[in-house]
XYZ file of C-alpha atoms in Angstrom:
560
model
C -9.650 48.738 -17.165
C -11.699 50.077 -20.192
C -15.508 49.239 -20.739
C -14.527 47.932 -24.931
C -11.035 45.712 -22.489
C -14.594 44.438 -20.466
C -16.425 42.759 -23.153
C -14.043 41.342 -25.296
C -12.130 39.894 -22.015
C -16.131 38.586 -21.444
C -16.828 37.844 -24.860
C -13.126 35.659 -24.745
C -14.938 34.135 -21.138
C -17.994 32.662 -23.171
C -16.365 31.293 -25.988
C -13.321 28.687 -24.086
C -12.444 27.295 -27.626
C -10.914 30.391 -28.082
C -9.992 29.975 -24.386
C -8.179 26.064 -25.487
C -6.679 27.904 -28.690
C -5.252 30.962 -26.642
C -3.380 29.338 -24.355
C -1.855 26.541 -26.510
C -0.184 29.402 -28.592
C 0.840 30.592 -25.653
C 2.444 27.519 -24.584
C 3.825 26.391 -27.876
C 6.243 29.402 -27.594
C 7.268 28.910 -23.487
C 10.515 27.128 -25.135
C 11.879 30.105 -26.644
C 12.102 32.343 -23.316
C 12.062 29.907 -20.452
C 14.922 27.934 -18.704
C 15.356 24.264 -19.045
C 14.164 23.380 -15.415
C 11.643 25.919 -14.940
C 10.409 23.978 -19.093
C 10.190 20.629 -17.334
C 7.706 22.264 -15.147
C 5.623 22.959 -17.325
C 5.966 20.468 -19.034
C 5.033 17.902 -15.650
C 2.013 20.986 -14.778
C 1.235 19.775 -18.202
C 0.871 16.441 -17.822
C -0.716 16.743 -14.367
C -3.361 18.439 -15.764
C -4.442 16.467 -18.117
C -4.443 14.012 -15.590
C -6.270 16.042 -13.178
C -8.512 16.981 -16.557
C -9.037 12.331 -16.825
C -10.592 13.222 -13.455
C -12.874 15.686 -13.801
C -14.746 13.080 -16.690
C -15.631 11.517 -13.592
C -16.387 13.293 -10.850
C -16.947 16.608 -12.160
C -19.513 15.651 -15.661
C -21.524 12.762 -13.652
C -19.925 12.782 -9.655
C -17.874 9.229 -9.538
C -15.064 10.560 -6.958
C -12.573 8.671 -7.721
C -10.220 8.129 -4.809
C -7.571 5.880 -6.488
C -6.728 7.698 -9.744
C -3.405 7.304 -9.416
C -3.635 3.701 -9.957
C -4.871 4.483 -13.610
C -2.441 7.343 -13.962
C 0.356 4.323 -12.556
C -0.748 2.147 -14.956
C 0.019 4.067 -18.183
C 4.171 5.195 -16.609
C 4.488 1.341 -16.155
C 3.020 0.377 -18.612
C 5.410 2.198 -20.689
C 7.682 2.015 -19.392
C 8.244 -1.586 -19.264
C 6.847 -2.333 -22.757
C 9.477 0.227 -23.950
C 12.230 -2.027 -21.895
C 11.119 -4.709 -24.151
C 11.508 -3.745 -26.978
C 7.144 -2.747 -27.545
C 7.060 0.104 -29.681
C 6.676 3.387 -27.452
C 2.723 3.917 -29.114
C 2.113 0.105 -28.351
C 2.787 0.303 -25.228
C 1.137 3.066 -24.300
C -1.952 2.070 -25.750
C -1.786 -1.480 -24.215
C -2.207 0.854 -20.328
C -4.634 2.273 -22.196
C -6.696 -0.298 -22.645
C -5.867 -2.049 -19.258
C -6.334 0.540 -17.349
C -10.670 1.830 -19.458
C -11.153 -2.128 -18.832
C -10.117 -1.930 -14.830
C -11.980 0.876 -14.826
C -15.009 -0.631 -16.619
C -15.151 -3.730 -13.972
C -15.005 -1.411 -11.077
C -17.811 0.944 -11.949
C -19.986 -3.242 -12.866
C -19.803 -3.750 -9.825
C -20.427 -0.787 -7.228
C -22.603 0.555 -9.531
C -24.719 -2.803 -9.393
C -25.611 -1.404 -6.276
C -28.628 0.700 -6.050
C -29.227 3.450 -4.502
C -26.815 5.295 -1.486
C -23.973 2.549 -1.472
C -23.554 2.564 -4.696
C -21.616 5.620 -3.485
C -19.417 4.308 -1.554
C -18.864 1.053 -3.019
C -17.133 2.769 -5.910
C -14.857 5.010 -3.123
C -14.491 1.982 -1.198
C -13.750 0.042 -4.710
C -11.351 2.509 -6.347
C -8.911 3.091 -2.503
C -8.640 -0.448 -3.569
C -7.725 -1.138 -7.010
C -4.914 1.363 -6.159
C -3.574 0.506 -2.854
C -3.396 -3.095 -4.658
C -1.581 -2.174 -7.591
C 0.625 -0.201 -5.588
C 1.249 -3.480 -3.646
C 1.267 -5.497 -6.370
C 4.398 -3.075 -7.772
C 6.171 -3.032 -4.847
C 6.299 -6.949 -4.442
C 7.880 -7.318 -8.157
C 11.075 -6.168 -8.195
C 12.558 -8.348 -11.644
C 9.016 -6.101 -13.455
C 9.119 -3.563 -12.241
C 12.197 -2.790 -10.143
C 10.597 -2.775 -7.097
C 10.723 0.218 -4.106
C 13.104 1.862 -6.672
C 11.274 1.925 -9.347
C 11.857 1.644 -12.898
C 13.981 3.585 -15.144
C 11.897 5.387 -17.843
C 12.843 6.121 -21.170
C 13.226 9.978 -22.439
C 13.723 12.095 -25.199
C 15.595 15.520 -25.215
C 14.123 18.532 -22.573
C 12.689 20.740 -26.293
C 10.614 17.080 -27.656
C 9.701 16.092 -24.632
C 7.564 19.171 -23.804
C 6.069 19.595 -27.404
C 5.077 15.354 -27.512
C 2.904 16.384 -23.741
C 1.788 19.775 -25.477
C 0.851 17.651 -28.730
C -1.062 14.748 -26.988
C -2.566 16.546 -24.582
C -4.152 19.315 -27.127
C -5.323 16.208 -29.315
C -6.908 14.235 -25.930
C -9.272 17.146 -24.633
C -9.969 17.925 -28.531
C -10.824 14.414 -28.672
C -12.534 13.864 -25.265
C -14.604 16.994 -25.253
C -15.670 16.468 -29.451
C -16.878 13.222 -28.503
C -17.725 12.872 -25.054
C -18.139 15.656 -23.254
C -20.623 17.798 -26.187
C -23.691 17.099 -27.599
C -26.290 14.201 -26.849
C -23.755 12.415 -24.242
C -22.058 15.657 -22.395
C -26.764 16.920 -21.746
C -26.949 12.897 -20.816
C -23.682 13.172 -17.949
C -25.231 16.485 -17.279
C -28.672 15.226 -16.292
C -27.171 12.405 -14.204
C -24.972 14.432 -12.619
C -27.924 17.194 -11.446
C -30.711 14.223 -11.175
C -29.944 10.988 -11.507
C -33.395 9.921 -10.689
C -35.038 12.247 -12.856
C -32.097 11.312 -15.756
C -33.527 7.472 -15.807
C -36.881 7.910 -15.565
C -36.125 9.935 -18.983
C -34.794 6.417 -20.063
C -31.262 7.579 -19.692
C -29.031 4.788 -18.430
C -27.170 5.937 -15.408
C -25.403 3.537 -15.138
C -24.398 3.138 -18.319
C -23.324 6.745 -18.041
C -21.740 6.666 -15.513
C -19.411 3.079 -16.390
C -18.395 5.842 -19.670
C -17.442 8.534 -17.615
C -15.110 6.457 -15.029
C -13.558 4.167 -18.535
C -13.310 7.256 -20.729
C -12.095 8.981 -17.006
C -9.484 6.061 -16.577
C -7.877 5.645 -20.129
C -7.321 9.369 -20.070
C -5.654 9.177 -16.409
C -3.965 6.797 -18.411
C -2.713 8.795 -21.317
C -1.100 11.280 -18.135
C 0.688 8.376 -16.299
C 2.344 6.979 -20.169
C 3.524 11.002 -21.148
C 4.891 10.843 -17.462
C 7.515 8.611 -17.759
C 9.521 10.532 -20.221
C 8.869 14.083 -18.720
C 10.311 12.434 -14.630
C 12.423 9.963 -16.148
C 12.156 7.275 -12.862
C 8.792 5.630 -12.361
C 7.914 4.038 -9.474
C 4.914 2.875 -6.764
C 4.484 6.085 -5.153
C 3.057 6.953 -8.780
C -0.125 4.113 -8.575
C -0.616 4.931 -4.821
C -2.647 7.765 -2.333
C -0.492 10.558 -2.028
C -0.385 11.674 -5.618
C -4.958 10.007 -5.676
C -4.860 13.254 -3.231
C -3.155 15.130 -4.917
C -5.566 15.207 -7.880
C -8.748 15.597 -6.067
C -6.707 18.909 -5.217
C -5.793 19.417 -7.793
C -9.325 19.951 -9.236
C -11.117 21.166 -6.591
C -9.024 23.885 -6.401
C -8.986 24.484 -11.101
C -11.992 24.108 -11.040
C -15.094 20.787 -11.336
C -16.450 20.876 -14.633
C -14.480 23.245 -16.511
C -12.719 22.156 -19.357
C -8.967 25.115 -17.588
C -10.423 24.566 -14.649
C -8.366 20.934 -14.158
C -5.310 22.671 -15.899
C -5.123 25.863 -14.557
C -5.443 23.933 -10.547
C -3.137 21.493 -11.717
C -0.742 23.564 -13.167
C -1.244 26.542 -9.826
C -0.278 23.647 -7.387
C 3.085 21.457 -9.021
C 4.822 24.848 -9.884
C 3.702 26.061 -6.088
C 4.821 22.453 -5.014
C 8.460 23.180 -7.216
C 9.306 26.474 -5.911
C 7.689 26.872 -2.716
C 7.307 23.748 -1.306
C 10.508 23.265 -1.628
C 11.486 26.047 1.026
C 8.885 25.212 3.222
C 7.791 21.748 3.092
C 6.002 21.016 6.269
C 3.856 24.854 5.367
C 2.831 24.580 2.430
C 1.462 20.818 3.208
C -0.408 22.562 5.801
C -1.690 25.939 3.039
C -2.192 22.465 0.228
C -5.053 21.211 3.108
C -6.316 24.654 3.767
C -6.685 26.004 0.599
C -8.667 22.639 -0.677
C -11.109 23.274 2.722
C -11.493 26.270 2.026
C -12.314 26.278 -1.967
C -15.291 23.482 -0.991
C -16.424 25.239 1.468
C -15.916 28.751 -0.114
C -15.796 28.633 -3.767
C -16.553 25.024 -5.187
C -16.362 26.695 -8.869
C -12.504 27.038 -7.960
C -10.323 29.471 -9.378
C -11.959 28.921 -13.292
C -15.293 29.411 -11.654
C -14.135 32.658 -9.825
C -12.430 33.967 -12.919
C -15.691 33.783 -14.381
C -17.612 35.884 -12.282
C -14.936 38.490 -11.499
C -14.495 38.841 -15.511
C -18.238 38.328 -16.481
C -19.834 39.830 -12.961
C -22.153 36.123 -12.351
C -21.402 32.725 -11.923
C -21.589 30.135 -14.188
C -24.887 28.800 -15.039
C -24.675 24.902 -15.649
C -26.061 24.448 -19.559
C -27.444 21.641 -21.582
C -24.958 21.116 -24.576
C -27.155 21.449 -28.141
C -27.082 17.735 -29.880
C -29.504 15.877 -31.794
C -32.723 13.566 -30.200
C -32.937 10.674 -30.242
C -34.058 8.729 -32.225
C -36.994 6.090 -30.346
C -38.294 3.488 -32.504
C -41.528 4.090 -34.001
C -44.870 3.284 -32.022
C -46.253 0.253 -32.023
C -49.283 -1.132 -34.008
C -52.109 0.047 -31.823
C -53.654 -3.827 -31.146
C -56.198 -5.317 -28.677
C -53.593 -6.070 -25.809
C -54.257 -3.724 -22.831
C -51.819 -0.321 -22.716
C -50.671 -2.454 -19.221
C -51.709 -5.443 -17.285
C -49.817 -6.480 -13.589
C -50.934 -9.826 -12.222
C -50.383 -11.590 -9.804
C -47.793 -9.104 -8.803
C -46.512 -9.834 -4.332
C -43.588 -7.291 -2.427
C -41.993 -8.517 0.388
C -38.987 -6.610 2.108
C -38.100 -9.621 4.392
C -40.547 -10.931 6.235
C -43.076 -8.150 5.331
C -45.856 -8.157 2.160
C -46.713 -4.659 0.863
C -48.129 -5.610 -2.008
C -50.231 -8.892 -2.179
C -51.180 -10.369 -5.910
C -52.431 -7.020 -7.274
C -54.045 -7.835 -10.528
C -55.156 -4.438 -13.289
C -55.047 -3.120 -16.307
C -54.510 0.263 -17.429
C -55.949 0.277 -21.562
C -55.140 3.675 -23.709
C -56.499 6.854 -23.296
C -57.986 5.970 -19.730
C -56.477 6.879 -16.397
C -56.984 4.685 -13.075
C -57.169 6.063 -9.278
C -54.812 4.177 -7.050
C -57.058 5.314 -2.926
C -56.961 3.720 -0.005
C -54.781 4.835 3.390
C -51.351 5.464 4.248
C -49.174 2.280 3.901
C -51.698 0.448 0.865
C -49.123 -0.014 -0.503
C -49.825 2.373 -3.175
C -46.292 4.196 -4.119
C -45.174 0.972 -3.880
C -47.106 -0.434 -6.356
C -46.165 2.466 -8.842
C -42.031 1.393 -8.184
C -42.977 -1.856 -9.922
C -44.844 -0.963 -13.226
C -41.969 1.830 -13.597
C -39.414 -0.294 -12.732
C -38.086 0.886 -9.039
C -39.002 -2.256 -7.333
C -38.687 -5.939 -9.039
C -41.584 -7.716 -7.930
C -41.561 -10.894 -5.605
C -43.606 -12.109 -7.348
C -46.687 -12.095 -11.072
C -45.361 -9.993 -13.846
C -45.840 -7.027 -15.154
C -46.738 -6.461 -19.594
C -47.244 -2.671 -20.827
C -48.505 -3.670 -25.170
C -48.280 -7.258 -24.238
C -44.275 -7.353 -24.033
C -43.392 -8.933 -20.379
C -41.138 -6.487 -18.894
C -41.228 -7.223 -15.090
C -37.663 -7.177 -16.047
C -36.565 -4.358 -17.459
C -34.714 -1.674 -15.484
C -36.607 1.928 -14.694
C -34.683 4.082 -17.807
C -35.843 0.600 -20.520
C -38.847 1.104 -19.378
C -39.142 4.853 -19.710
C -38.042 4.430 -23.768
C -40.630 1.932 -23.976
C -42.890 4.900 -22.703
C -44.182 3.999 -19.132
C -43.115 8.223 -17.490
C -43.565 9.334 -14.068
C -44.007 12.154 -11.310
C -43.181 11.712 -8.002
C -44.908 13.299 -4.931
C -42.348 15.790 -4.536
C -41.455 17.528 -8.354
C -38.283 15.704 -10.025
C -36.978 18.065 -11.822
C -33.428 19.455 -12.993
C -33.588 22.381 -10.381
C -29.560 24.399 -11.120
C -31.535 24.372 -14.555
C -33.164 26.591 -16.525
C -36.305 26.130 -17.580
C -35.775 25.479 -21.091
C -32.667 23.036 -20.657
C -34.759 20.767 -18.742
C -37.048 20.569 -21.081
C -34.439 20.687 -23.834
C -32.852 17.166 -21.855
C -36.689 15.703 -22.321
C -36.697 16.284 -25.535
C -33.518 14.660 -26.469
C -33.956 11.772 -24.045
C -37.331 11.289 -25.181
C -36.815 11.902 -28.477
C -39.871 14.868 -29.165
C -38.064 18.024 -31.960
C -40.378 20.535 -29.989
C -38.381 23.602 -30.129
C -37.847 24.358 -26.108
C -39.158 27.491 -24.855
C -36.467 30.967 -23.877
C -37.786 30.502 -20.324
C -34.150 31.358 -17.889
C -35.307 30.600 -14.891
C -33.831 28.441 -12.734
C -36.563 25.245 -12.666
C -34.971 25.309 -8.829
C -36.138 29.123 -8.271
C -40.366 28.107 -9.655
C -43.118 27.836 -7.201
C -44.034 23.979 -5.938
C -47.707 24.559 -8.536
C -44.756 25.358 -12.284
C -42.696 22.410 -11.175
C -45.472 20.169 -10.966
C -46.857 21.390 -14.487
C -42.939 22.151 -15.609
C -42.984 17.736 -14.485
C -45.307 17.059 -16.645
C -44.412 19.320 -19.686
C -40.895 17.056 -19.631
C -42.577 13.768 -18.517
C -44.762 14.540 -21.631
C -41.545 15.305 -24.201
C -40.520 11.667 -23.502
C -42.290 8.089 -25.191
C -45.441 8.314 -22.337
C -47.810 6.187 -23.245
C -48.258 5.921 -19.868
C -47.779 7.997 -17.212
C -47.864 6.912 -13.514
C -48.629 9.500 -10.839
C -46.951 9.776 -7.387
C -49.580 12.096 -5.588
C -50.019 15.497 -8.241
C -51.606 17.266 -6.277
C -49.508 17.733 -2.755
C -48.120 20.088 -2.047
C -50.679 22.718 -4.584
C -52.999 25.140 -3.289
C -57.188 24.513 -3.826
C -56.842 26.819 -6.992
C -53.959 24.683 -8.374
C -54.589 21.339 -7.901
C -58.042 22.592 -9.867
C -55.989 23.013 -12.483
C -54.303 20.771 -12.819
C -56.047 17.969 -12.721
C -58.079 20.302 -15.029
C -55.246 20.024 -17.401
C -54.332 16.139 -16.582
C -58.516 15.113 -18.271
C -56.962 16.954 -21.697
C -53.547 15.209 -21.986
C -55.668 11.748 -21.802
C -57.670 13.064 -24.185
C -55.370 14.064 -26.452
C -52.494 12.776 -26.418
C -54.228 8.922 -25.693
C -52.346 8.057 -22.972
C -53.046 6.282 -20.369
C -53.080 6.888 -16.464
C -52.691 5.272 -13.650
C -52.238 8.441 -10.101
C -51.682 7.256 -7.004
C -53.930 10.422 -4.827
C -55.531 10.984 -1.956
C -57.825 14.396 -2.621
C -61.141 12.763 -3.278
C -62.395 15.965 -5.654
C -59.412 15.339 -7.610
C -59.588 11.178 -8.494
C -63.690 12.232 -9.424
C -62.670 14.740 -11.708
C -59.666 12.234 -12.862
C -60.383 9.135 -12.441
C -62.582 6.461 -15.326
C -61.304 4.044 -12.881
C -61.039 3.548 -8.903
C -59.445 0.660 -7.208
C -58.697 0.390 -4.346
C -56.213 -0.590 -1.777
C -55.599 -1.250 1.829
C -52.491 -3.737 3.449
C -50.856 -4.199 -0.108
C -54.359 -6.186 -1.771
C -56.692 -4.108 -3.847
C -60.365 -3.864 -1.794
C -62.466 -2.865 -4.647
C -62.596 -0.889 -8.015
C -65.456 0.836 -10.229
C -66.428 4.086 -10.222
C -66.074 6.449 -8.103
C -70.303 6.655 -6.410
C -69.380 3.070 -6.620
C -66.452 3.408 -4.596
C -67.788 5.926 -2.468
C -70.950 3.033 -1.150
C -68.686 0.322 -1.256
C -69.009 -0.895 2.644
C -65.052 -2.674 2.837
C -64.357 1.284 1.427
C -65.576 2.914 4.447
C -64.641 -0.165 6.660
C -60.940 0.437 5.313
C -61.148 4.505 5.782
C -63.324 5.364 8.753
C -62.315 1.544 10.368
C -65.814 0.540 11.189
């Protein structure tokens, strides 16, 4: 390959839109050169490619793995077939299937993702598997409507018109979803949720809302693919709703490559063609080979065929990039009032019979830094989680600028002006420094341009990550900044530098700060007021000098 040819191919690979145009043109001329059987196989591959692309919108974009995606594919196929048999126009019947699929997906996501923590993902997987098995059972047990186990004969067209219908619908659906859902601000928020959902939520991005929308669009696209499958296959059976097809589409996406425009179609078309050729001759070996290929790809080539092709042509792996978009418009800051910035009133926090916080009351004003100190297990980090919205108090309330935010979630409080830094710096490690700051600006409404720093955040030192995390928080509407042991893991010199910067941030921005810290030098340097917790209760409050001289504080720390 010549250097100029390499540059030409590399330039093409960098422009997915150009690749799409080339592929569509090639597909458009296929009917003039392929035998009818081969053209039918390609049409089926395109249908399965659109189906796989639908799964990618949830698994590849926001990390939701649906193991029952065939439920939505089958819904689209049955909706078209049953609707046309009843005299409903084709487009209306297909649209009904799409709406029903999206509605079911939204309901599943809202229920499963309402659970916080690590339980949400297994519950979501269980729900998607359950809906697939349920719909397959319904299709089998209603022969008068669905044809039962034998299925239904679907309406068909001539082969060439069917092929062009599939191609046209695929191009339109991919173009619309990419333009309005994958690109721009929505795509940026999806990337944030995929890479680091906790940080995304604390930047004001609704993780549950983003994932729900993604899964609904994913189901809708899969239903469109199912509606196209009916005239291509000519027969719709309960198998189109079942686990076998759901497993196949997971394999197609893994092999083709998640999170790319061309990967889902590559995986689906390649394996469909292989199934129609090799699979007919060596059926048992073919199934074994596909299973082995899936394991190898997941283990050694997570980028799939698309990622491998990019590495081969460009000599490097694809780096996740934030789509270009405009910042979110945030409401203007409320006018200054005499009300404190933060009020915590009579907060209790219990986990079962264990009481972690007891009758905590705390006030923070703008331009003030309040340090929370105390022995390990005193409840300091728990109090920060209550203020941030990660925990809902068992009793009491939290007010921000006089507004009761006790029932608000993390993302809503972040949009109102509460930013948080974690014990371990929480950044988007798979993204560049510039893209980290861009994401923070998009969610926070900042128009400041991110510096052109191409270093991956995951390759930064601990101190650099801490400063990056602070930069991200400050790009949002953070009138109140919560910091959980910001100096942990830093050298003495880096800790001093951070303390000086925190002091400047308070002075320059007028924000309020609540800092949990064990380093008393840091506390003395940055805190206007120190609050001491022990066994979940406040035992002292005052300046650092007053706290040092307090008998109860000495007893809490020294035991005497």
